[in-house]
Coordinates of C-alpha atoms in Angstrom, one line a residue:
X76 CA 3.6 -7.5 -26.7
X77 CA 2.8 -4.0 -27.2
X78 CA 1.4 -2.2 -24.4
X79 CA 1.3 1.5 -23.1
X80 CA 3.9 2.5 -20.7
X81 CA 2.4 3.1 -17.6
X82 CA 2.0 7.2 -17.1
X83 CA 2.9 7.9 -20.3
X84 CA 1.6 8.1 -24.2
X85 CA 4.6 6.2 -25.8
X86 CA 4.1 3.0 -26.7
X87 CA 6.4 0.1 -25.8
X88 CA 7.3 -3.3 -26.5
X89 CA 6.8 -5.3 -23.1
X90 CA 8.2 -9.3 -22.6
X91 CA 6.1 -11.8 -21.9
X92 CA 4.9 -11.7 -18.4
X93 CA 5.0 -8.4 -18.5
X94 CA 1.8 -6.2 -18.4
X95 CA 1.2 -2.9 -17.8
X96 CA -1.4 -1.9 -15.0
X97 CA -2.8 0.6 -17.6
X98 CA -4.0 -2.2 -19.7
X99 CA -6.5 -4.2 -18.0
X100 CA -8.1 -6.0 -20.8
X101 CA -4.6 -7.3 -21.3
X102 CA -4.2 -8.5 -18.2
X103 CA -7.6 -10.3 -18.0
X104 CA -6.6 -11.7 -21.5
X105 CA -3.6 -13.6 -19.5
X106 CA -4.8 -13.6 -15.7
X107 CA -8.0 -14.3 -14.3
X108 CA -8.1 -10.9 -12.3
X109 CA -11.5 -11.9 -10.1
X110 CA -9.0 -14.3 -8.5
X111 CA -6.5 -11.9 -7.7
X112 CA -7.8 -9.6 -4.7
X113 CA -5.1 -7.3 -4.4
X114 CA -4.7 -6.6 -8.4
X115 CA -8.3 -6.4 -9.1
X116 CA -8.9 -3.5 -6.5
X117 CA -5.3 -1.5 -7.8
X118 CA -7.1 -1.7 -10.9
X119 CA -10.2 -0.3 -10.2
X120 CA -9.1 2.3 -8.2
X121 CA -6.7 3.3 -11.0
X122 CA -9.4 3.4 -13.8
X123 CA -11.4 5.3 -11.3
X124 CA -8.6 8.3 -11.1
X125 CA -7.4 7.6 -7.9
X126 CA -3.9 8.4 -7.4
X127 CA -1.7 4.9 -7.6
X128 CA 1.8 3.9 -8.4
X129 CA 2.4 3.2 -12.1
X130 CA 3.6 -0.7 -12.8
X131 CA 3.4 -3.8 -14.1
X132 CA 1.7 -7.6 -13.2
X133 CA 4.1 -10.2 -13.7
X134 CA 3.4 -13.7 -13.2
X135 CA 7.1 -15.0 -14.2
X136 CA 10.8 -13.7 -13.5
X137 CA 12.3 -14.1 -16.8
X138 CA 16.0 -12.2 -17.9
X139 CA 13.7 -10.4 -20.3
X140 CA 11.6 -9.4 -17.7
X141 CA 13.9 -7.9 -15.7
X142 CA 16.2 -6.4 -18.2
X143 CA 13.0 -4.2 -19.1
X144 CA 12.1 -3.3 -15.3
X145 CA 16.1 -2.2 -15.0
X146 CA 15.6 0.1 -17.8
X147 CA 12.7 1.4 -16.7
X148 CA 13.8 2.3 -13.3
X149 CA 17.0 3.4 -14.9
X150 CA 14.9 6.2 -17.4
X151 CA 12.7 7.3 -13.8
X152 CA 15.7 7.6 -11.7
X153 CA 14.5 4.6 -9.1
X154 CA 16.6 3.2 -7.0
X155 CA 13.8 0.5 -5.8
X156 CA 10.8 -0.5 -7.0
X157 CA 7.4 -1.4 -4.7
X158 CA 6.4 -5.0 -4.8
X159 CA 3.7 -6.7 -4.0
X160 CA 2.6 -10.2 -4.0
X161 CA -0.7 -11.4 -4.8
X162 CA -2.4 -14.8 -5.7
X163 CA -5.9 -16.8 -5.3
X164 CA -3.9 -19.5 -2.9
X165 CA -4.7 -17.8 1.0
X166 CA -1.3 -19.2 2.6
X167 CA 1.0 -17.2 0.1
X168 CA -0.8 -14.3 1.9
X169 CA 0.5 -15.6 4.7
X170 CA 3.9 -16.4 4.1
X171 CA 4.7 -13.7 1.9
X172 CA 4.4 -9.3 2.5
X173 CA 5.3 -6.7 0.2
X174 CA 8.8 -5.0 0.0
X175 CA 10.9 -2.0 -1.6
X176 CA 13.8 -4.2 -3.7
X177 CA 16.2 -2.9 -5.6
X178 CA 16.6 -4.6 -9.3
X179 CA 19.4 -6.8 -7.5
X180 CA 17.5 -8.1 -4.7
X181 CA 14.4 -8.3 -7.0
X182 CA 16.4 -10.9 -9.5
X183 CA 16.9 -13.0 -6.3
X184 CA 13.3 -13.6 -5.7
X185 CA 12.9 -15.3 -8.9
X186 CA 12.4 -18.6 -6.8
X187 CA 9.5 -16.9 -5.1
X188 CA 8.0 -16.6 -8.3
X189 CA 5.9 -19.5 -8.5
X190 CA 2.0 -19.7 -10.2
X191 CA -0.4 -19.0 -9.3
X192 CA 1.4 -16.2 -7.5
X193 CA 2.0 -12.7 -9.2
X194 CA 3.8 -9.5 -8.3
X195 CA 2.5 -6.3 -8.8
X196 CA 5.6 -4.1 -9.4
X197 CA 5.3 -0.6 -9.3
X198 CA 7.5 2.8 -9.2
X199 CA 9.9 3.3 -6.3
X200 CA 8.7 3.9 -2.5
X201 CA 10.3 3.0 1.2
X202 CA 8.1 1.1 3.2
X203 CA 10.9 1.8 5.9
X204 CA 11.1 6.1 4.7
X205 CA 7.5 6.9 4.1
X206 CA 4.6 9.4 5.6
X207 CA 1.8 8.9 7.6
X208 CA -0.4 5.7 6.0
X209 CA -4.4 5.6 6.9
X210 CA -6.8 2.8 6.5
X211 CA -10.5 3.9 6.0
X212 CA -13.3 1.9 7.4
X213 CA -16.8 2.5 5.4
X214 CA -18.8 1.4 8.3
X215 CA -22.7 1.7 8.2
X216 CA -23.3 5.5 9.6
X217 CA -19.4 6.8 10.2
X218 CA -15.6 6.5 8.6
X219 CA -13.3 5.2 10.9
X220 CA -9.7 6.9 10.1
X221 CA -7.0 4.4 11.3
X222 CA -3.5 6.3 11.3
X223 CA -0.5 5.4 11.9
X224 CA 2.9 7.5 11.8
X225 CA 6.3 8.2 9.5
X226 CA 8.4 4.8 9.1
X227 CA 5.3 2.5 9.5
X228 CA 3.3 1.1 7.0
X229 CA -0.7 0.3 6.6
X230 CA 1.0 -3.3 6.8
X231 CA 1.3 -2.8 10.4
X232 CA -2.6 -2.1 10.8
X233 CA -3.5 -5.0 8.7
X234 CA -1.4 -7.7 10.0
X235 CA -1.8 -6.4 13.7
X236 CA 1.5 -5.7 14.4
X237 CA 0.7 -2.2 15.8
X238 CA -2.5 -0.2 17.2
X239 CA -3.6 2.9 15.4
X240 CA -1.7 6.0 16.4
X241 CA -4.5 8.4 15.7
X242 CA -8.2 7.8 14.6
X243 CA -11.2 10.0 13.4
X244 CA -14.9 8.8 13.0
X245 CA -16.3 11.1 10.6
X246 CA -20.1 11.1 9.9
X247 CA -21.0 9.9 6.8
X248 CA -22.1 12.3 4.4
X249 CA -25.6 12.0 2.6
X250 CA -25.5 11.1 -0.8
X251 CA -27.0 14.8 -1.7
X252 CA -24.2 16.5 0.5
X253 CA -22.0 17.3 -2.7
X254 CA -19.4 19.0 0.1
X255 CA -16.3 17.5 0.1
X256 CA -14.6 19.9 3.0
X257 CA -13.5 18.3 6.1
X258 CA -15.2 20.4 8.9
X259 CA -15.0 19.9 12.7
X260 CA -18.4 19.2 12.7
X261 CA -17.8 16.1 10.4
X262 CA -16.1 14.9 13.3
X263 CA -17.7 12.3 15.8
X264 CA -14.2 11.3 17.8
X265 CA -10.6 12.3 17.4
X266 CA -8.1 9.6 19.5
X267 CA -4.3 10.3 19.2
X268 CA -1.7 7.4 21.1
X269 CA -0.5 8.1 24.5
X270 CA 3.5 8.3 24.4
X271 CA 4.2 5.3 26.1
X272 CA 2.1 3.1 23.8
X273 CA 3.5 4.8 21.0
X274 CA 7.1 4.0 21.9
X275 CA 5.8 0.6 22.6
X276 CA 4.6 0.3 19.1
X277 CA 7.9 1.9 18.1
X278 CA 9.8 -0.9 19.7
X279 CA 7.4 -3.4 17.8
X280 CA 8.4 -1.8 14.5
X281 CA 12.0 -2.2 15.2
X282 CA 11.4 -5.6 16.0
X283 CA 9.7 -6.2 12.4
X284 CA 12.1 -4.5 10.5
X285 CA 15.0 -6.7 12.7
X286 CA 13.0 -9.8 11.7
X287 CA 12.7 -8.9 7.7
X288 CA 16.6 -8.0 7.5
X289 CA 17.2 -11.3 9.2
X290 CA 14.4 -13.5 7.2
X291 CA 15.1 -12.0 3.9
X292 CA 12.8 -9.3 1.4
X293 CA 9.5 -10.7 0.5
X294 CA 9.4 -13.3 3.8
X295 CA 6.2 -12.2 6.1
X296 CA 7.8 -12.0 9.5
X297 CA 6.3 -11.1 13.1
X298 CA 8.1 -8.9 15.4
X299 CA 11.0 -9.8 17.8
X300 CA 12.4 -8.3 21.0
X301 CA 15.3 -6.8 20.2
X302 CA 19.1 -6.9 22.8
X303 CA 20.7 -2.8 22.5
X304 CA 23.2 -4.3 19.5
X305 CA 20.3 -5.3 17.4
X306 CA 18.2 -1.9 18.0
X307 CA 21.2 -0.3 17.1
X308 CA 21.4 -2.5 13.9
X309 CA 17.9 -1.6 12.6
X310 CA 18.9 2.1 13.8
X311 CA 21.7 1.9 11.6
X312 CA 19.6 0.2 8.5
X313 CA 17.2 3.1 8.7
X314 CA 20.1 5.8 8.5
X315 CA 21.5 4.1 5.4
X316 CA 18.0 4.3 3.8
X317 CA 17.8 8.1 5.2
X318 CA 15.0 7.0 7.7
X319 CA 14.2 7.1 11.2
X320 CA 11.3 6.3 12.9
X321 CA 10.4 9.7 15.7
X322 CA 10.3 9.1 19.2
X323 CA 7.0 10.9 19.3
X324 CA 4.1 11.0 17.1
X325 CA 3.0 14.0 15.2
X326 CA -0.1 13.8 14.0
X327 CA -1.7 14.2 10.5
X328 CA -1.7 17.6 9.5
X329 CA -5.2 19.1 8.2
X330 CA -3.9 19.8 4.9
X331 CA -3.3 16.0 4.1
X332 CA -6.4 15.3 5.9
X333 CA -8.3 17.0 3.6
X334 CA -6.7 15.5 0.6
X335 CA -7.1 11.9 1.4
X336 CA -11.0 12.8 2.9
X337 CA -11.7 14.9 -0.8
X338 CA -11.4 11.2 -1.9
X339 CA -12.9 9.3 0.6
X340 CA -15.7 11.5 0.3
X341 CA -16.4 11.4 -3.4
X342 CA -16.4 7.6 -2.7
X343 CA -19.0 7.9 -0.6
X344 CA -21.3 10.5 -2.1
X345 CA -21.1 8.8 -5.3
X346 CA -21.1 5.3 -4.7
X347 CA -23.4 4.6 -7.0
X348 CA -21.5 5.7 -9.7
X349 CA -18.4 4.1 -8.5
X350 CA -20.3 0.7 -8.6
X351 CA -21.5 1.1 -11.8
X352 CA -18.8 2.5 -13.7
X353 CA -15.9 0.9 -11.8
X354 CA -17.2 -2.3 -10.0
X355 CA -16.0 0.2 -6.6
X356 CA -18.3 -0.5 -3.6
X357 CA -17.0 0.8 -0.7
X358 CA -20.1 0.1 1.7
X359 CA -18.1 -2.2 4.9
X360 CA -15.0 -2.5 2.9
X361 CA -11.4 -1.0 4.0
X362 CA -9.3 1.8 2.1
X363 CA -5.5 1.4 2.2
X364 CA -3.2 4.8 1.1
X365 CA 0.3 5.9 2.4
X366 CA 1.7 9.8 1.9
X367 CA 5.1 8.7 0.3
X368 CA 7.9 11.3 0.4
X369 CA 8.4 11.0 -3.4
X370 CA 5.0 10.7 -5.0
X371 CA 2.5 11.8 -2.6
X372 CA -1.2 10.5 -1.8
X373 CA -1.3 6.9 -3.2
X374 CA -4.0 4.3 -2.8
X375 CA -3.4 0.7 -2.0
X376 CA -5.9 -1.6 -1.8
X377 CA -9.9 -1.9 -1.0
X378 CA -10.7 -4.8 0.5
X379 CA -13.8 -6.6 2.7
X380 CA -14.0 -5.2 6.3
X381 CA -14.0 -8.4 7.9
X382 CA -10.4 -9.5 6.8
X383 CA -9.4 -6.3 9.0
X384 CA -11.4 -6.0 11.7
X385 CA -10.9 -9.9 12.0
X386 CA -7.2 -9.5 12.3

Protein backbone atom coordinates (compact mmCIF):
# COMPACT_ATOMS: atom_id res chain seq x y z
CA UNK A 1 0.00 0.00 0.00
CA UNK A 2 1.31 3.25 -0.79
CA UNK A 3 0.87 5.91 1.61
CA UNK A 4 2.73 9.20 2.73
CA UNK A 5 5.19 8.95 5.43
CA UNK A 6 3.93 10.71 8.24
CA UNK A 7 5.82 14.34 8.38
CA UNK A 8 7.30 13.96 5.40
CA UNK A 9 6.76 14.34 1.27
CA UNK A 10 8.25 10.93 0.25
CA UNK A 11 6.24 8.40 -0.49
CA UNK A 12 6.37 4.86 0.97
CA UNK A 13 5.29 1.47 0.56
CA UNK A 14 3.49 0.58 3.92
CA UNK A 15 2.30 -3.44 4.90
CA UNK A 16 -0.83 -4.32 5.44
CA UNK A 17 -2.08 -3.07 8.64
CA UNK A 18 -0.18 -0.42 8.39
CA UNK A 19 -1.65 3.14 7.85
CA UNK A 20 -0.30 6.30 8.22
CA UNK A 21 -2.21 8.92 10.43
CA UNK A 22 -1.76 11.44 7.55
CA UNK A 23 -4.06 9.39 5.43
CA UNK A 24 -7.40 9.40 6.85
CA UNK A 25 -9.40 8.36 3.95
CA UNK A 26 -7.27 5.31 4.06
CA UNK A 27 -7.85 4.56 7.28
CA UNK A 28 -11.71 4.91 7.01
CA UNK A 29 -11.28 2.70 3.83
CA UNK A 30 -10.07 -0.26 6.40
CA UNK A 31 -11.50 0.93 9.90
CA UNK A 32 -14.61 2.33 10.81
CA UNK A 33 -13.04 5.40 12.55
CA UNK A 34 -16.60 6.68 14.26
CA UNK A 35 -16.01 3.61 16.42
CA UNK A 36 -12.70 4.37 17.46
CA UNK A 37 -12.80 7.29 20.12
CA UNK A 38 -9.37 7.81 20.65
CA UNK A 39 -8.18 7.71 16.74
CA UNK A 40 -11.05 9.71 15.50
CA UNK A 41 -10.11 12.74 17.76
CA UNK A 42 -5.96 12.33 16.89
CA UNK A 43 -7.17 12.71 13.61
CA UNK A 44 -9.07 15.69 13.75
CA UNK A 45 -6.94 17.43 15.73
CA UNK A 46 -4.08 16.64 13.28
CA UNK A 47 -5.98 17.83 10.14
CA UNK A 48 -6.84 20.75 12.15
CA UNK A 49 -2.92 21.76 12.61
CA UNK A 50 -2.57 20.97 16.01
CA UNK A 51 0.66 19.84 16.94
CA UNK A 52 0.58 15.75 17.36
CA UNK A 53 3.02 12.86 17.14
CA UNK A 54 3.49 11.44 13.68
CA UNK A 55 2.36 7.54 13.29
CA UNK A 56 0.60 4.86 12.21
CA UNK A 57 -3.00 2.72 13.06
CA UNK A 58 -2.38 -0.83 13.08
CA UNK A 59 -4.99 -3.28 13.67
CA UNK A 60 -2.60 -6.49 13.31
CA UNK A 61 1.18 -7.31 14.50
CA UNK A 62 2.50 -8.89 11.55
CA UNK A 63 6.69 -9.49 10.92
CA UNK A 64 6.10 -7.03 8.04
CA UNK A 65 4.65 -4.73 10.24
CA UNK A 66 7.19 -4.47 12.51
CA UNK A 67 10.13 -4.79 10.27
CA UNK A 68 8.82 -1.41 8.76
CA UNK A 69 8.16 0.38 12.32
CA UNK A 70 12.04 -0.79 13.23
CA UNK A 71 13.26 0.98 10.27
CA UNK A 72 11.45 3.80 10.76
CA UNK A 73 12.51 4.36 14.27
CA UNK A 74 15.92 3.32 13.15
CA UNK A 75 15.97 6.48 10.16
CA UNK A 76 14.41 9.06 13.35
CA UNK A 77 16.87 7.91 15.87
CA UNK A 78 13.98 6.45 18.41
CA UNK A 79 14.67 4.43 20.88
CA UNK A 80 10.78 3.90 21.79
CA UNK A 81 7.87 4.50 20.19
CA UNK A 82 4.32 5.96 22.01
CA UNK A 83 1.49 3.47 21.91
CA UNK A 84 -1.78 3.69 22.40
CA UNK A 85 -4.61 1.33 22.35
CA UNK A 86 -7.93 2.05 21.15
CA UNK A 87 -11.12 -0.03 20.22
CA UNK A 88 -15.21 0.26 20.17
CA UNK A 89 -15.25 -2.76 23.05
CA UNK A 90 -15.30 -0.38 26.66
CA UNK A 91 -13.50 -3.18 28.76
CA UNK A 92 -10.26 -3.10 26.56
CA UNK A 93 -10.27 0.50 27.92
CA UNK A 94 -10.21 -0.89 30.94
CA UNK A 95 -7.81 -3.47 30.95
CA UNK A 96 -5.41 -2.01 28.76
CA UNK A 97 -3.23 1.96 29.00
CA UNK A 98 -0.88 3.30 26.81
CA UNK A 99 2.97 2.80 27.03
CA UNK A 100 6.51 3.95 25.60
CA UNK A 101 7.92 0.27 24.12
CA UNK A 102 10.83 -0.20 22.52
CA UNK A 103 10.58 -2.31 19.08
CA UNK A 104 11.49 -5.48 21.38
CA UNK A 105 8.92 -5.06 23.95
CA UNK A 106 6.51 -3.90 21.16
CA UNK A 107 6.95 -7.45 19.12
CA UNK A 108 5.87 -9.05 22.56
CA UNK A 109 2.57 -7.53 22.57
CA UNK A 110 1.55 -9.14 19.45
CA UNK A 111 -0.87 -11.35 21.61
CA UNK A 112 -2.57 -8.15 22.73
CA UNK A 113 -3.31 -7.47 19.38
CA UNK A 114 -6.57 -8.78 19.01
CA UNK A 115 -9.82 -7.10 16.74
CA UNK A 116 -11.42 -5.05 17.18
CA UNK A 117 -8.61 -3.48 19.10
CA UNK A 118 -5.93 -1.12 17.36
CA UNK A 119 -2.85 0.64 18.31
CA UNK A 120 -2.00 3.96 17.44
CA UNK A 121 1.84 4.04 17.23
CA UNK A 122 3.49 7.11 17.05
CA UNK A 123 7.14 8.78 17.26
CA UNK A 124 9.12 8.25 20.54
CA UNK A 125 8.10 9.91 24.02
CA UNK A 126 8.56 8.81 27.97
CA UNK A 127 5.55 8.68 29.77
CA UNK A 128 7.91 8.08 32.77
CA UNK A 129 10.62 11.41 31.40
CA UNK A 130 8.10 13.88 30.17
CA UNK A 131 6.99 17.72 31.14
CA UNK A 132 4.19 19.14 32.61
CA UNK A 133 0.73 17.45 30.89
CA UNK A 134 -2.68 19.64 31.16
CA UNK A 135 -6.22 18.60 30.52
CA UNK A 136 -8.60 21.49 29.44
CA UNK A 137 -12.18 21.45 30.54
CA UNK A 138 -14.54 23.58 27.94
CA UNK A 139 -17.07 24.20 30.58
CA UNK A 140 -20.08 26.49 29.80
CA UNK A 141 -18.62 30.15 30.90
CA UNK A 142 -14.77 29.25 31.97
CA UNK A 143 -11.60 26.72 31.04
CA UNK A 144 -10.65 24.72 33.78
CA UNK A 145 -6.72 24.02 33.40
CA UNK A 146 -5.91 20.64 35.17
CA UNK A 147 -2.06 20.32 35.58
CA UNK A 148 -0.08 17.99 36.75
CA UNK A 149 3.93 17.88 37.01
CA UNK A 150 7.30 16.35 35.25
CA UNK A 151 7.24 12.33 35.43
CA UNK A 152 3.36 12.15 35.40
CA UNK A 153 1.18 11.81 32.73
CA UNK A 154 -2.56 13.16 31.73
CA UNK A 155 -3.20 9.34 32.38
CA UNK A 156 -3.01 10.08 35.97
CA UNK A 157 -5.87 12.78 35.73
CA UNK A 158 -8.04 10.59 33.73
CA UNK A 159 -7.90 7.36 35.45
CA UNK A 160 -7.92 9.23 39.00
CA UNK A 161 -4.78 8.07 40.09
CA UNK A 162 -3.74 11.62 41.21
CA UNK A 163 -5.35 15.17 41.92
CA UNK A 164 -4.36 18.09 39.85
CA UNK A 165 -1.19 19.74 40.96
CA UNK A 166 -2.11 23.17 39.70
CA UNK A 167 -5.38 24.57 38.02
CA UNK A 168 -6.53 27.86 36.31
CA UNK A 169 -10.19 28.77 35.42
CA UNK A 170 -9.83 31.13 32.69
CA UNK A 171 -12.91 33.17 31.39
CA UNK A 172 -13.98 32.24 28.30
CA UNK A 173 -13.34 34.42 25.59
CA UNK A 174 -16.25 35.85 23.24
CA UNK A 175 -16.34 34.67 19.96
CA UNK A 176 -15.40 38.43 18.65
CA UNK A 177 -12.38 38.62 21.17
CA UNK A 178 -9.82 37.67 18.33
CA UNK A 179 -6.95 37.99 21.43
CA UNK A 180 -5.26 35.07 21.93
CA UNK A 181 -2.74 36.54 24.91
CA UNK A 182 -3.04 35.02 28.24
CA UNK A 183 -3.54 38.09 30.69
CA UNK A 184 -4.06 38.08 34.49
CA UNK A 185 -7.26 39.35 33.95
CA UNK A 186 -8.27 36.13 31.93
CA UNK A 187 -7.84 34.52 35.10
CA UNK A 188 -10.84 33.63 37.49
CA UNK A 189 -8.75 31.13 40.08
CA UNK A 190 -5.12 30.02 40.23
CA UNK A 191 -4.76 26.63 42.79
CA UNK A 192 -1.23 25.16 43.08
CA UNK A 193 -0.91 21.60 45.46
CA UNK A 194 0.14 21.98 49.03
CA UNK A 195 3.62 19.92 49.48
CA UNK A 196 2.36 17.29 51.45
CA UNK A 197 -0.43 16.34 49.03
CA UNK A 198 1.96 16.64 46.37
CA UNK A 199 4.43 14.10 47.86
CA UNK A 200 1.41 12.09 48.53
CA UNK A 201 0.65 12.02 44.91
CA UNK A 202 4.25 11.42 44.32
CA UNK A 203 4.19 8.29 46.43
CA UNK A 204 0.94 7.21 44.30
CA UNK A 205 2.97 7.58 41.08
CA UNK A 206 5.67 5.37 42.40
CA UNK A 207 3.22 3.04 43.23
CA UNK A 208 1.85 2.94 39.42
CA UNK A 209 4.94 2.80 37.83
CA UNK A 210 5.95 -0.27 40.61
CA UNK A 211 2.62 -1.93 39.47
CA UNK A 212 3.34 -1.54 35.48
CA UNK A 213 7.04 -2.94 35.85
CA UNK A 214 5.52 -5.78 37.75
CA UNK A 215 2.20 -6.35 35.47
CA UNK A 216 3.96 -5.94 32.26
CA UNK A 217 3.78 -2.73 29.24
CA UNK A 218 0.35 -2.27 27.96
CA UNK A 219 -1.46 -3.87 31.36
CA UNK A 220 -3.74 -0.96 33.04
CA UNK A 221 -2.63 -1.18 36.58
CA UNK A 222 -3.70 0.84 39.90
CA UNK A 223 -1.24 1.96 42.34
CA UNK A 224 0.37 -0.01 45.18
CA UNK A 225 2.05 0.85 48.44
CA UNK A 226 5.38 0.47 48.07
CA UNK A 227 8.15 -1.33 51.21
CA UNK A 228 11.81 1.15 50.98
CA UNK A 229 13.30 -1.82 48.49
CA UNK A 230 10.57 -1.37 46.04
CA UNK A 231 10.72 2.67 46.03
CA UNK A 232 14.16 2.28 45.58
CA UNK A 233 13.45 -0.13 42.61
CA UNK A 234 11.17 2.37 40.70
CA UNK A 235 13.90 5.03 41.79
CA UNK A 236 16.34 3.06 40.05
CA UNK A 237 13.98 2.37 36.76
CA UNK A 238 13.58 6.11 36.49
CA UNK A 239 17.49 6.73 36.61
CA UNK A 240 18.01 4.19 33.81
CA UNK A 241 15.43 6.01 31.69
CA UNK A 242 17.21 9.49 32.79
CA UNK A 243 14.07 10.43 34.90
CA UNK A 244 13.06 11.40 38.21
CA UNK A 245 10.06 12.53 39.46
CA UNK A 246 10.90 16.24 41.91
CA UNK A 247 10.12 16.20 45.37
CA UNK A 248 8.44 19.50 44.90
CA UNK A 249 6.27 20.91 42.29
CA UNK A 250 7.31 23.73 40.07
CA UNK A 251 4.68 25.12 38.37
CA UNK A 252 3.94 25.82 34.66
CA UNK A 253 5.97 28.54 33.47
CA UNK A 254 4.03 31.47 31.61
CA UNK A 255 5.78 30.86 28.48
CA UNK A 256 4.28 27.28 28.01
CA UNK A 257 1.17 28.68 29.38
CA UNK A 258 0.72 30.82 26.72
CA UNK A 259 1.58 28.29 24.03
CA UNK A 260 -0.88 25.58 24.94
CA UNK A 261 -3.78 28.66 25.77
CA UNK A 262 -2.78 30.30 21.97
CA UNK A 263 -4.53 26.92 21.07
CA UNK A 264 -7.00 26.53 23.46
CA UNK A 265 -8.13 29.76 22.58
CA UNK A 266 -8.33 29.64 18.87
CA UNK A 267 -10.59 26.54 19.68
CA UNK A 268 -12.72 28.50 21.36
CA UNK A 269 -13.08 31.66 19.37
CA UNK A 270 -13.54 29.78 16.39
CA UNK A 271 -15.51 26.96 17.16
CA UNK A 272 -17.56 27.30 14.58
CA UNK A 273 -15.13 26.81 12.12
CA UNK A 274 -13.57 23.97 13.86
CA UNK A 275 -17.02 22.13 13.69
CA UNK A 276 -17.45 22.68 10.29
CA UNK A 277 -14.27 22.20 8.80
CA UNK A 278 -12.98 19.49 11.21
CA UNK A 279 -16.01 17.84 12.96
CA UNK A 280 -13.94 19.66 16.41
CA UNK A 281 -16.50 20.76 19.00
CA UNK A 282 -15.02 21.54 21.95
CA UNK A 283 -18.22 22.98 23.94
CA UNK A 284 -18.15 20.37 27.54
CA UNK A 285 -15.51 18.15 26.06
CA UNK A 286 -11.82 17.60 27.60
CA UNK A 287 -8.37 18.47 25.91
CA UNK A 288 -5.47 16.12 26.65
CA UNK A 289 -1.59 17.56 25.74
CA UNK A 290 1.81 16.81 27.45
CA UNK A 291 5.17 19.22 26.92
CA UNK A 292 7.51 16.20 26.01
CA UNK A 293 11.26 16.83 26.33
CA UNK A 294 11.93 15.85 22.70
CA UNK A 295 9.01 17.22 20.65
CA UNK A 296 7.42 19.81 22.59
CA UNK A 297 3.50 20.82 22.86
CA UNK A 298 1.59 17.67 21.62
CA UNK A 299 -2.09 17.11 21.75
CA UNK A 300 -3.65 13.88 22.80
CA UNK A 301 -7.13 13.35 22.81
CA UNK A 302 -10.66 15.41 22.99
CA UNK A 303 -13.07 13.59 24.48
CA UNK A 304 -16.84 14.09 26.25
CA UNK A 305 -16.55 15.82 29.70
CA UNK A 306 -18.51 13.40 31.44
CA UNK A 307 -16.01 10.35 30.98
CA UNK A 308 -13.58 12.79 33.10
CA UNK A 309 -15.43 14.46 35.43
CA UNK A 310 -17.18 11.01 36.08
CA UNK A 311 -13.96 9.36 36.95
Amino acid sequence: MVEKEPNGNKIKTLPKFLYSLDTPQVIQKHLDTSKYSKLSSIIRLRSAGLPTLPGFVVNNLTQDVLSYLRDWNAKHKFERFSLRFDSPNPEDHIKLQGSNPTIEELANMVPIFKPPLIGIVMAENDRFNQMHSVLTLFSKDSLLLEIVGPGFDAADLTRGNTSPHESLKIYRKSTQDFSDKLSSSDIKSHYIIRTSDYLQSRNTRYGVIYAMLEKGLGIAVASEILTPKQLAHVDTFLRQRDAEIPNTYKTLDYERLQKLYKYIVQLDTFRDYFREQFRIDVQEKVLSASFLKKHGLVFWDLYGADKYTNK
